[in-house]
Short mmCIF file of C-alpha atoms in Angstrom, two decimals:
data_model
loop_
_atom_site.label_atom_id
_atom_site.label_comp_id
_atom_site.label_asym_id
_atom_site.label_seq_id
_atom_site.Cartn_x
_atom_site.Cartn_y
_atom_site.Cartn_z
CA UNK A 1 82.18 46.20 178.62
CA UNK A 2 83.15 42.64 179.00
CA UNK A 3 85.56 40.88 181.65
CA UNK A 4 88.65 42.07 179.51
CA UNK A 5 88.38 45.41 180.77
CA UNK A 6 87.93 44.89 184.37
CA UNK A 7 91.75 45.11 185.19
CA UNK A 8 93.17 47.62 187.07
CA UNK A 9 95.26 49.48 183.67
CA UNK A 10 91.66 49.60 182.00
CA UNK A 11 89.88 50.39 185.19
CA UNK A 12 92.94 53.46 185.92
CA UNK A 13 91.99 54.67 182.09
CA UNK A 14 88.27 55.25 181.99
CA UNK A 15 88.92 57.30 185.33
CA UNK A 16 91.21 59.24 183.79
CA UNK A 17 89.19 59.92 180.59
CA UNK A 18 85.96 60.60 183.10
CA UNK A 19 88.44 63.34 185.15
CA UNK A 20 89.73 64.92 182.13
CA UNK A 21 86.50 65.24 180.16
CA UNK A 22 85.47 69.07 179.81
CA UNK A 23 82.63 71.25 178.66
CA UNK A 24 82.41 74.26 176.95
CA UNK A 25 80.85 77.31 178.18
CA UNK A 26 79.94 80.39 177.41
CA UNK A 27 79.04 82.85 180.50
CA UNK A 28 77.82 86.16 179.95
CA UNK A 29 76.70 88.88 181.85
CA UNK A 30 72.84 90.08 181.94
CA UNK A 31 73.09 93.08 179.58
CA UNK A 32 70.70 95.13 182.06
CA UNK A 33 72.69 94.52 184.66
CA UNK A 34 76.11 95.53 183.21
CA UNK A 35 77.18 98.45 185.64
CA UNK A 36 77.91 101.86 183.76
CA UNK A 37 80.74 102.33 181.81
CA UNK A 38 81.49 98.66 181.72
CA UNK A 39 83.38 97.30 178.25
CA UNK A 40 80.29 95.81 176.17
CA UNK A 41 80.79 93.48 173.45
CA UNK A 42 83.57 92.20 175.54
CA UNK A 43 80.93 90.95 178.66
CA UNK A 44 81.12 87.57 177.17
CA UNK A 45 83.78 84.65 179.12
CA UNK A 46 84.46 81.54 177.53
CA UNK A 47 85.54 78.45 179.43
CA UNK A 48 86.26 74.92 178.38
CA UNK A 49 85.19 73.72 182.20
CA UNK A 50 86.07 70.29 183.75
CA UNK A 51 83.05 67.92 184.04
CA UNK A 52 83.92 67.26 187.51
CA UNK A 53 84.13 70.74 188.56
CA UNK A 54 81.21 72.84 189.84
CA UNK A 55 79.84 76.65 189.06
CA UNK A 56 81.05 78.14 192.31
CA UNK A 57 84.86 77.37 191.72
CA UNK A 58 84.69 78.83 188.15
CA UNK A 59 83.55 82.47 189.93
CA UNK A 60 86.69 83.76 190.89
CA UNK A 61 87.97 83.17 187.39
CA UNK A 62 85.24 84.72 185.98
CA UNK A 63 85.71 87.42 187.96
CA UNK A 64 88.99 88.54 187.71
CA UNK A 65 88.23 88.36 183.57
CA UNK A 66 84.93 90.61 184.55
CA UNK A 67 87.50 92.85 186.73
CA UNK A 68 90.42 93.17 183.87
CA UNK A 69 88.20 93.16 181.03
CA UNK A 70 85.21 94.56 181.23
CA UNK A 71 84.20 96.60 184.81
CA UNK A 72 85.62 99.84 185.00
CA UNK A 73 87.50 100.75 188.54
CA UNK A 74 83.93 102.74 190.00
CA UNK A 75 82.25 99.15 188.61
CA UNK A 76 84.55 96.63 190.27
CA UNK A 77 83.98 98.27 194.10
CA UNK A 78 79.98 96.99 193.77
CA UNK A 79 80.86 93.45 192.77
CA UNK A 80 79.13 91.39 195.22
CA UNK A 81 80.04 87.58 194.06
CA UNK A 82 77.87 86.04 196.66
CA UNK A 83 74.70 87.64 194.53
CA UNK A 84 75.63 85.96 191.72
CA UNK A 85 73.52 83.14 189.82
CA UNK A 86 73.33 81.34 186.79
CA UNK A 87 70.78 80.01 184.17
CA UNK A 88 70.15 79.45 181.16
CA UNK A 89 69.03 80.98 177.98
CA UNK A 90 65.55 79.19 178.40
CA UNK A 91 65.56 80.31 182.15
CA UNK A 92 66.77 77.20 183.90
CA UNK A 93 68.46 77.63 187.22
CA UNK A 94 71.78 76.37 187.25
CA UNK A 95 72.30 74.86 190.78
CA UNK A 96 75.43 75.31 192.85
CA UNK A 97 75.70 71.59 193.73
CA UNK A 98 75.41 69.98 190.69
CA UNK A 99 78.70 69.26 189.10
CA UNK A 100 79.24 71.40 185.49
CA UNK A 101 79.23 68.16 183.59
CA UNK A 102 76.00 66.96 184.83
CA UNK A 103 74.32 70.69 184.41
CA UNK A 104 75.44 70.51 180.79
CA UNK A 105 74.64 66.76 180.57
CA UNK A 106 71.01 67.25 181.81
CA UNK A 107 70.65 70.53 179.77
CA UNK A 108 71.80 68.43 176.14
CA UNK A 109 68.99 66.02 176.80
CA UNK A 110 66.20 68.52 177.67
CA UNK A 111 66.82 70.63 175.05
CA UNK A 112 67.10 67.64 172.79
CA UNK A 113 63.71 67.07 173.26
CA UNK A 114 62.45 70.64 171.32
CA UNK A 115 64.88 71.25 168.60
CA UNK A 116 65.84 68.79 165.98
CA UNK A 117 68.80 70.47 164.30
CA UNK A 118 72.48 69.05 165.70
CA UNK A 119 74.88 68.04 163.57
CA UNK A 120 76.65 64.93 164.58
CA UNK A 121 79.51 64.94 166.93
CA UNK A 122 79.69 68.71 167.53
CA UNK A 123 79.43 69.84 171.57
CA UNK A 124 77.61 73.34 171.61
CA UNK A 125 78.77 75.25 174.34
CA UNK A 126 76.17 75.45 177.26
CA UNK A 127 75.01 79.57 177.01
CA UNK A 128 74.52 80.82 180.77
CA UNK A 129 73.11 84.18 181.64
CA UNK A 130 75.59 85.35 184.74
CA UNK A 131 73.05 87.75 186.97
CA UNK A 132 75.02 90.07 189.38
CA UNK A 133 72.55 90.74 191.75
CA UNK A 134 69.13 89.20 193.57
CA UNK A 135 69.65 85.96 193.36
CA UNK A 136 66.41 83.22 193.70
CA UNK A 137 68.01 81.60 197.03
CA UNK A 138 64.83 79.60 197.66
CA UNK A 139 65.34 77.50 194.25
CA UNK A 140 69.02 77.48 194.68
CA UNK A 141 68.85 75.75 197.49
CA UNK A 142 72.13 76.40 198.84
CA UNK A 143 74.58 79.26 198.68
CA UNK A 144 77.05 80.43 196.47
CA UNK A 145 80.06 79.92 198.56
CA UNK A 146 82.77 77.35 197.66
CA UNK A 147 82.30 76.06 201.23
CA UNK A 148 78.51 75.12 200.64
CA UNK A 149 79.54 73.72 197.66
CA UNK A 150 82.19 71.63 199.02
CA UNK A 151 79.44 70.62 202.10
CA UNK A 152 77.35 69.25 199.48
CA UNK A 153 79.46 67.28 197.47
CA UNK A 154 81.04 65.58 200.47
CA UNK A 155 77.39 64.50 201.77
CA UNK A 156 77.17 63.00 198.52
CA UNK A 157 80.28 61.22 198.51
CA UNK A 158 79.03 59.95 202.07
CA UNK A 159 75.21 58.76 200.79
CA UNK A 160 77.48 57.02 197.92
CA UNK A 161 79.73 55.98 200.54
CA UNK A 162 76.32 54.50 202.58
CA UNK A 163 74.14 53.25 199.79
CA UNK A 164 77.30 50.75 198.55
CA UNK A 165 77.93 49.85 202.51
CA UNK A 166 75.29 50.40 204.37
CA UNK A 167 77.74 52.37 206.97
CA UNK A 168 80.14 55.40 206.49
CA UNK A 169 83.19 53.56 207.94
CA UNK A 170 85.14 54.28 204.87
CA UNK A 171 84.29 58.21 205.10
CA UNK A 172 84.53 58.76 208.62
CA UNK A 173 88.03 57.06 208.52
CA UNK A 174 89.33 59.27 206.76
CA UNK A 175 91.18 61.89 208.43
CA UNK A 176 90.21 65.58 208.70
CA UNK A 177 93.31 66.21 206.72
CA UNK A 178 92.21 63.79 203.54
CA UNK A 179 88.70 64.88 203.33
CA UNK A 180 89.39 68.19 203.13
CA UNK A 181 92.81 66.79 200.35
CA UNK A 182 89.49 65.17 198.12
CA UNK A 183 87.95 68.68 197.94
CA UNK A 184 91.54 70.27 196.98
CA UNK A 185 91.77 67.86 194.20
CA UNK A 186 88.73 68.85 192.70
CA UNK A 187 89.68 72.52 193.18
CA UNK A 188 92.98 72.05 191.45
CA UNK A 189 91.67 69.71 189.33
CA UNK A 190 94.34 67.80 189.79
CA UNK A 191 93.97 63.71 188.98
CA UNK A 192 96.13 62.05 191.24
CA UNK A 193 95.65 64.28 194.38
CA UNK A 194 92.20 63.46 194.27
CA UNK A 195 92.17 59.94 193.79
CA UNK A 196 95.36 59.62 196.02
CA UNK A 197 92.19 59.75 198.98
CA UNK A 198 89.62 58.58 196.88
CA UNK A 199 90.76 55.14 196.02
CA UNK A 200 90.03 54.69 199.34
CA UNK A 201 86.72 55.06 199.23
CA UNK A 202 85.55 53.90 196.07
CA UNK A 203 85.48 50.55 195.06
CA UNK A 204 87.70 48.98 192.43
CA UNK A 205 87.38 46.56 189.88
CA UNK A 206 89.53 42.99 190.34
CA UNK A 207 91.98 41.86 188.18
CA UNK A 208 90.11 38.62 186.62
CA UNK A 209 86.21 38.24 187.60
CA UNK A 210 84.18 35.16 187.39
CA UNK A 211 81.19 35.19 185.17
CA UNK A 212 78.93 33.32 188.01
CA UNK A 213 78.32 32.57 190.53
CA UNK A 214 78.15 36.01 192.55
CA UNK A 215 81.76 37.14 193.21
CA UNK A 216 81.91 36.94 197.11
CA UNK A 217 81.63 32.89 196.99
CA UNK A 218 83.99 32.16 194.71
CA UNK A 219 87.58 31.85 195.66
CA UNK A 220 90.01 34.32 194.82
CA UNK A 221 92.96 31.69 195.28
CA UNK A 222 92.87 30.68 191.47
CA UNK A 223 93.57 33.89 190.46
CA UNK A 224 96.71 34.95 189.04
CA UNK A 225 97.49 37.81 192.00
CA UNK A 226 98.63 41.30 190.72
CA UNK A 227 98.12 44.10 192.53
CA UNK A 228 95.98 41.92 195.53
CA UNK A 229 98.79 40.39 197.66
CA UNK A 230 96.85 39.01 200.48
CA UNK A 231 94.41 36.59 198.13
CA UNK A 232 91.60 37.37 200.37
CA UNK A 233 88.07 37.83 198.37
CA UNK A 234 87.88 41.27 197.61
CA UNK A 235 85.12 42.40 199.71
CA UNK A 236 85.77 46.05 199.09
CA UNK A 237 85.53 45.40 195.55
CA UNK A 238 83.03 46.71 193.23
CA UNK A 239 80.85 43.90 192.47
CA UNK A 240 80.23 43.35 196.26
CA UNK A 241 78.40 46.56 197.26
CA UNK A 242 75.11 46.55 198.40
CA UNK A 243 73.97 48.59 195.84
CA UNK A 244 75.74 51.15 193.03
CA UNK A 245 74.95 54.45 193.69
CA UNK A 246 73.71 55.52 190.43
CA UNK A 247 70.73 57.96 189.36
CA UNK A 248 68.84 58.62 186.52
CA UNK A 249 67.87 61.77 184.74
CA UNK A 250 64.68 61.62 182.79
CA UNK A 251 64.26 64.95 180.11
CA UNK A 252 62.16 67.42 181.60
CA UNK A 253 61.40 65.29 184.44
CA UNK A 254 62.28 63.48 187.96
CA UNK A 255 65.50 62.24 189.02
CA UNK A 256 65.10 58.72 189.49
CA UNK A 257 67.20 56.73 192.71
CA UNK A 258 66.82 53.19 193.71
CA UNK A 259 68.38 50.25 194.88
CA UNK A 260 70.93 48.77 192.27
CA UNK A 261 72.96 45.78 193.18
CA UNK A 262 75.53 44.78 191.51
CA UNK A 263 74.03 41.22 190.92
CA UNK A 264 71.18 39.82 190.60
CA UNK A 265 69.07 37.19 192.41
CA UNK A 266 69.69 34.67 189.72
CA UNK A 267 73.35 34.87 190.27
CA UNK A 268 73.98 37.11 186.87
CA UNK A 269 75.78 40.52 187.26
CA UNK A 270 73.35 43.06 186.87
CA UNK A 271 73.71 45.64 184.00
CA UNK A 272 72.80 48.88 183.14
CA UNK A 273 70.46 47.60 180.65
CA UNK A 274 68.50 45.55 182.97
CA UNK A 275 68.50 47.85 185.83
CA UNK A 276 66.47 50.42 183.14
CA UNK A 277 64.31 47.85 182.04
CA UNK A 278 62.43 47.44 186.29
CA UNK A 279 63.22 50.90 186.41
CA UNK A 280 61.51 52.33 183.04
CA UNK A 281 60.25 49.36 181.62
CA UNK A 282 58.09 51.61 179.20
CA UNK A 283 61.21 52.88 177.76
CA UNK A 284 63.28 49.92 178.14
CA UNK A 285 61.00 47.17 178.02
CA UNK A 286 62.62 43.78 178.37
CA UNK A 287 63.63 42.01 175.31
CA UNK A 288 62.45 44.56 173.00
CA UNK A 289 63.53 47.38 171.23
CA UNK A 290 64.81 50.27 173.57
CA UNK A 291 62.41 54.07 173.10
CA UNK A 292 65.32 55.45 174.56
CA UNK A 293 69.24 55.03 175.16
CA UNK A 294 71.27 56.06 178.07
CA UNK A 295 74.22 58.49 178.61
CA UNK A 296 76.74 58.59 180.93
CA UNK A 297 79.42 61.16 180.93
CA UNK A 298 77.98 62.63 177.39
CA UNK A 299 78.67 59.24 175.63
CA UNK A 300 75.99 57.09 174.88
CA UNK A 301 76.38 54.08 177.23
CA UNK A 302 75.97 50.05 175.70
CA UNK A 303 73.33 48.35 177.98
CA UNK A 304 75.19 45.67 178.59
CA UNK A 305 77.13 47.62 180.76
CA UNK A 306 77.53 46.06 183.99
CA UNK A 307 76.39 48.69 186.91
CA UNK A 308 78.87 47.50 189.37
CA UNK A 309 81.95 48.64 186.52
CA UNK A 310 80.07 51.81 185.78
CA UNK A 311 80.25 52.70 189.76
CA UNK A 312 83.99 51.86 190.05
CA UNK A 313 84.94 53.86 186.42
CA UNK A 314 82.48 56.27 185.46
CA UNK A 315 80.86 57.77 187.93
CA UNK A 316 81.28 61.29 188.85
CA UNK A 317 83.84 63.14 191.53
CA UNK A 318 81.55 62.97 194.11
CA UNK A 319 80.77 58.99 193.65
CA UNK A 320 77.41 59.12 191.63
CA UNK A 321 76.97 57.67 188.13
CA UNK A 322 74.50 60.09 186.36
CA UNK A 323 72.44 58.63 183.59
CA UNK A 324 70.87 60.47 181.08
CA UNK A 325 67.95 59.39 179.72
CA UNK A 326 67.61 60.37 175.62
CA UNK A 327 64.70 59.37 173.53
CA UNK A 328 65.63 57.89 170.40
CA UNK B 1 46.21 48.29 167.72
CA UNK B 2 49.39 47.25 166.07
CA UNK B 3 52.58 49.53 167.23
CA UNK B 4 55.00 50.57 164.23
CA UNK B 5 58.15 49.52 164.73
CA UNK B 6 60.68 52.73 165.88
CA UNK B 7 62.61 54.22 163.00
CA UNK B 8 66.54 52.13 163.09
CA UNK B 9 68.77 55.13 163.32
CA UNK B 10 71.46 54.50 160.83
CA UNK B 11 75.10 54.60 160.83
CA UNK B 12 75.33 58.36 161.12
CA UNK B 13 72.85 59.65 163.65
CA UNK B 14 73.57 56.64 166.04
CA UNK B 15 76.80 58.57 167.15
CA UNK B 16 74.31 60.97 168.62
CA UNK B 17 70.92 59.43 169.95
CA UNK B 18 68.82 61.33 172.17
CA UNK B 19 68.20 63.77 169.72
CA UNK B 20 64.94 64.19 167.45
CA UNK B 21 66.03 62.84 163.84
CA UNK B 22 64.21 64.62 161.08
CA UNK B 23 63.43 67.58 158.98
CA UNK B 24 63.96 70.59 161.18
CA UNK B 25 60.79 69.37 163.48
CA UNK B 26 60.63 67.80 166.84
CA UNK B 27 59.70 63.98 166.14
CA UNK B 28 59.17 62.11 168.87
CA UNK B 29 58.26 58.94 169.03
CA UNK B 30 54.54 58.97 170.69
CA UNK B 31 55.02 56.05 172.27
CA UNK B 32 57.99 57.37 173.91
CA UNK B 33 56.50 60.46 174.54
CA UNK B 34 54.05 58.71 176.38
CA UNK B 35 55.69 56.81 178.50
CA UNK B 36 57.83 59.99 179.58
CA UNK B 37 54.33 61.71 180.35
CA UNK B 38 53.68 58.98 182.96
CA UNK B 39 56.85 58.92 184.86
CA UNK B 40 56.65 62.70 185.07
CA UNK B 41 53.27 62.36 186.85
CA UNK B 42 53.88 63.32 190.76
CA UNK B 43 54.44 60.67 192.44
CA UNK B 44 51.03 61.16 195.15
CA UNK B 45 52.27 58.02 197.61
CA UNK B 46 52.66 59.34 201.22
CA UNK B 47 55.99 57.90 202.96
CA UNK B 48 55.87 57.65 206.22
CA UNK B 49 58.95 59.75 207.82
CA UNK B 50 59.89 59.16 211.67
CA UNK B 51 61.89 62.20 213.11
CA UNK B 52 64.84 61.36 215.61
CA UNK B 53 66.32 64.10 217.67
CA UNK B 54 69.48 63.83 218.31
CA UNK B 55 71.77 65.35 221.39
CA UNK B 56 70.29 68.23 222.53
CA UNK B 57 67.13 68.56 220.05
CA UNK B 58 63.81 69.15 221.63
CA UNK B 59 61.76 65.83 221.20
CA UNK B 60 58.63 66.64 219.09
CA UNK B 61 55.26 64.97 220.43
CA UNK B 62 54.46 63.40 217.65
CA UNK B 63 57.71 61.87 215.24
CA UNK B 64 55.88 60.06 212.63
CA UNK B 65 54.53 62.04 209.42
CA UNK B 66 52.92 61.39 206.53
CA UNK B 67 54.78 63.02 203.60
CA UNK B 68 54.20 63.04 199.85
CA UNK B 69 56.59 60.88 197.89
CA UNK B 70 57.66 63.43 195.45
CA UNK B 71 58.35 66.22 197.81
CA UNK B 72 62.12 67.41 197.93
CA UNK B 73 64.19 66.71 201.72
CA UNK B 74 64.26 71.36 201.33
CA UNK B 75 60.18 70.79 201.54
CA UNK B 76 61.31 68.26 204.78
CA UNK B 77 63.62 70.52 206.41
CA UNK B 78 61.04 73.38 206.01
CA UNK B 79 58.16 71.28 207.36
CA UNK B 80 60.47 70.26 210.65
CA UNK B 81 61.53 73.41 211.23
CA UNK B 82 57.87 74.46 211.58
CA UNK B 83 56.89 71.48 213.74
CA UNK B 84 59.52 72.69 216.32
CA UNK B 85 59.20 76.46 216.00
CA UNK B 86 62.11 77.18 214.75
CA UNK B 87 62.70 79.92 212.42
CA UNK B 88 65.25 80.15 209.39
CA UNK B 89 68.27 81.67 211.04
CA UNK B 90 68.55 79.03 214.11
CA UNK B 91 70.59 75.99 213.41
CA UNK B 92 69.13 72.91 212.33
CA UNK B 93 71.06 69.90 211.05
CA UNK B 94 69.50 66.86 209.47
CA UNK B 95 70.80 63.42 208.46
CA UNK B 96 69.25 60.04 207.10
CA UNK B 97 69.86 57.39 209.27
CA UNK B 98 72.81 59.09 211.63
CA UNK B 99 74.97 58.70 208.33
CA UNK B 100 74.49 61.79 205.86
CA UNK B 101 72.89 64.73 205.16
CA UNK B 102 70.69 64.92 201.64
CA UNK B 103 71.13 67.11 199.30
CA UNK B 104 68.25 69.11 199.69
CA UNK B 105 66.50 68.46 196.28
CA UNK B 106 66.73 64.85 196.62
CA UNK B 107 63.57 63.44 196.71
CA UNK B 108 61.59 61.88 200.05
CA UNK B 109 60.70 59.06 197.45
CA UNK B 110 64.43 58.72 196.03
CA UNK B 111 65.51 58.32 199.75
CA UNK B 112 62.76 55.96 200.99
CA UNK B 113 63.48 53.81 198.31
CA UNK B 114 67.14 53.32 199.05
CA UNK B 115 67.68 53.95 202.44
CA UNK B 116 64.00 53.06 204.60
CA UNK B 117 64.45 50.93 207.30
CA UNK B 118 61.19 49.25 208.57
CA UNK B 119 58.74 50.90 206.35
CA UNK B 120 59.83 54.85 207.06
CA UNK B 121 62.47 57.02 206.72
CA UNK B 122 64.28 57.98 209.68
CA UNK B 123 65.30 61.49 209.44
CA UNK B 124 68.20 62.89 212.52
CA UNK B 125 67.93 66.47 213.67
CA UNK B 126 70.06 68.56 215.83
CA UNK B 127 71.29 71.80 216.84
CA UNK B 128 74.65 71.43 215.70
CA UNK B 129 76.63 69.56 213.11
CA UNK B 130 77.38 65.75 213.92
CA UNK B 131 77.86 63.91 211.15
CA UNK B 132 78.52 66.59 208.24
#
């Protein structure tokens, strides 16, 4: 990702492809829990989901299919949607606050690991068992509600928010009102209603960006302006957080979160490759062939990826750039 | 001991690394494997976690613990809320440095590494929600 796409059209565009990026799905119900007289054969809901969305706001879709299509009237009085959970074929917990492209993203590489039959290019849809009833609220960790859900993903957007600042000022200045409008936007889905708040928060890429030394001493004044009218260094911009909030999702093993600035002591910008290489150096061992590659959004990422870029245009809804870890 | 090199995936299968190449078998590459078995090792490192109370929140005699690295902040939460008595219906909110609240399977090792000041983490708790 060189300097050429750091401008603000480029920067607007890999948002946009990250917000509209879906996943298929294909929910259906425990067979022994299907209540009597309930349609089978028809218990199965398919979804293309959006990435940035999250299981508890595709329920009441799910429902009213489970209510029109398949649960008789007798059938539709017991539905309890708050003892409803998720996993998958191979019995892995789908958690509320993880967003559907990251559950699908971290189940691709796991299963990756056992089987060796995928064709190229093809996304399988992610197969979830929908339970109806006694659901493992200790390993869920939160509950089902869209309100817990929504609790969640705005303390992530705060540690982002924290990590890159080392303060909340940008969070806690927004306005009841505009929190609460960054939530709706992810409920709607709808692309410029959430980034209408969240461009306020997350940190953007400049128009033209030296090579070295480390952004914040050079001066801005040489520049040709665009969209920055007051010339001042861009402080708020991407390459001057403290750190990019980023973590990293090994197959069948830990999440991985530490500090990533965006440059390096030596004055270089740091980049995704490098960060991997003090983080995993087994699998990324420095100046050697890679074990493993990295995946961000379900495309395979380039290592020379600078981390400060991948914060301000791939990350996630709630602020977080998820990196999956496939062996190679 | 002289290390193969790793097989070049070619043109094709490069559109979709991550996944075993091969015959129908799992083939992956030992070295890799390897060095996927030692990151998954639990992390045994105690981090040393100082408790705040904040507002109204009973002030526990002791603050500073001892906590295993790879324990989740749910394991945290559970351990305060047995230091001060508490039991699972009564409120109890907790934040990282008076700025957030974890998710709860974020890791005490995760958290230390980006956000200890001094040495520990400092973990807020209080009776009702402050900083959300």
């Amino acid at each position: 990702m060189a300097s050429t796409f750091s401008t603000p059209a480029s920067t607007a565009l890999f948002r946009r492809l990250t917000w509209e990026g879906t996943v298929p799905l294909e929910i259906r119900v425990d067979p022994n829990q299907l209540p009597a007289n309930s349609d089978r054969g028809l218990e199965c809901y398919y979804v293309q989901a959006p990435r940035v969305s999250y299981l508890p706001l595709l329920v009441p879709e799910i429902k009213r299919f489970l209510l029109d299509v398949v649960f008789d009237v007798a059938a539709a009085k017991t539905i309890k949607e708050e003892e409803w959970w998720f996993e998958t074929d191979d019995q892995v917990l789908m958690k509320w606050h993880w967003s559907i492209g990251l559950l699908y993203d971290y189940h691709t590489v796991t299963t990756s690991m056992k089987s060796a039959k995928r064709p190229e290019g093809q996304q399988f849809p992610l197969r979830l068992i929908l339970h109806l009833a006694a659901p493992p609220t200790d390993k869920l960790l939160i509950a089902p509600s869209i309100e817990a859900c929504k609790q969640a993903f705005m303390g992530q957007l705060k540690e982002a928010d924290f990590l890159r600042w080392g303060n909340t000022k940008r969070m806690t200045g927004l306005r009841g009102a505009e929190q609460d409008g960054i939530w709706e936007g992810i409920k709607d889905h709808n692309f410029e209603e959430y980034w209408k708040i969240a461009s306020k928060i997350t940190p953007t890429t400049t128009p033209a960006r030296p090579n070295s030394p480390p952004p914040a001493s050079v001066s801005m004044h040489s520049r040709p302006s665009s969209t920055d009218q007051s010339g001042a260094p861009d402080k708020d911009g991407a390459y001057n957080v403290r750190s990019v909030p980023i973590r990293i999702y090994l197959p069948n093993g830990p999440v991985l979160q530490d500090l990533a600035p965006p440059s390096l002591e030596s004055g270089t910008l740091n980049t995704l490759g490098k960060f991997l290489s003090t983080l995993l150096p087994l699998l990324f061992p420095a100046n050697q062939r890679a074990l493993a590659c990295p995946l961000i959004q379900g495309v395979v990422c380039p290592l020379d990826a600078e981390i400060a870029w991948l914060g301000a245009c791939m990350a996630g809804a709630d602020g977080w750039v998820n990196v999956m870890i496939g062996i190679l | 001991m002289a290390l193969s090199p790793p097989t070049l995936p070619d043109a094709h299968r490069s559109a979709s690394p991550g996944l075993a190449l091969g015959d129908g078998k799992p083939q992956i590459n030992p070295e890799a494997a390897a060095a996927l078995e030692s990151y998954n090792t639990r992390d045994t490192v105690k981090i040393i976690v100082r408790f705040k109370a904040v507002g109204n929140a009973p002030i526990m005699r002791q603050n500073f613990y001892k906590i295993t690295a790879s324990n989740r902040f749910q394991t945290v939460i559970h351990f305060l809320r047995k230091e001060l008595g508490w039991k699972a219906g009564e409120p109890l909110f907790t934040y990282i440095n008076l700025a957030f609240s974890p998710a709860p399977d974020d890791t005490v090792s995760n958290l230390f590494k980006s956000f200890q000041t001094d040495g520990h983490l400092i973990v807020n708790y209080s009776t009702t929600a402050a900083w959300g």
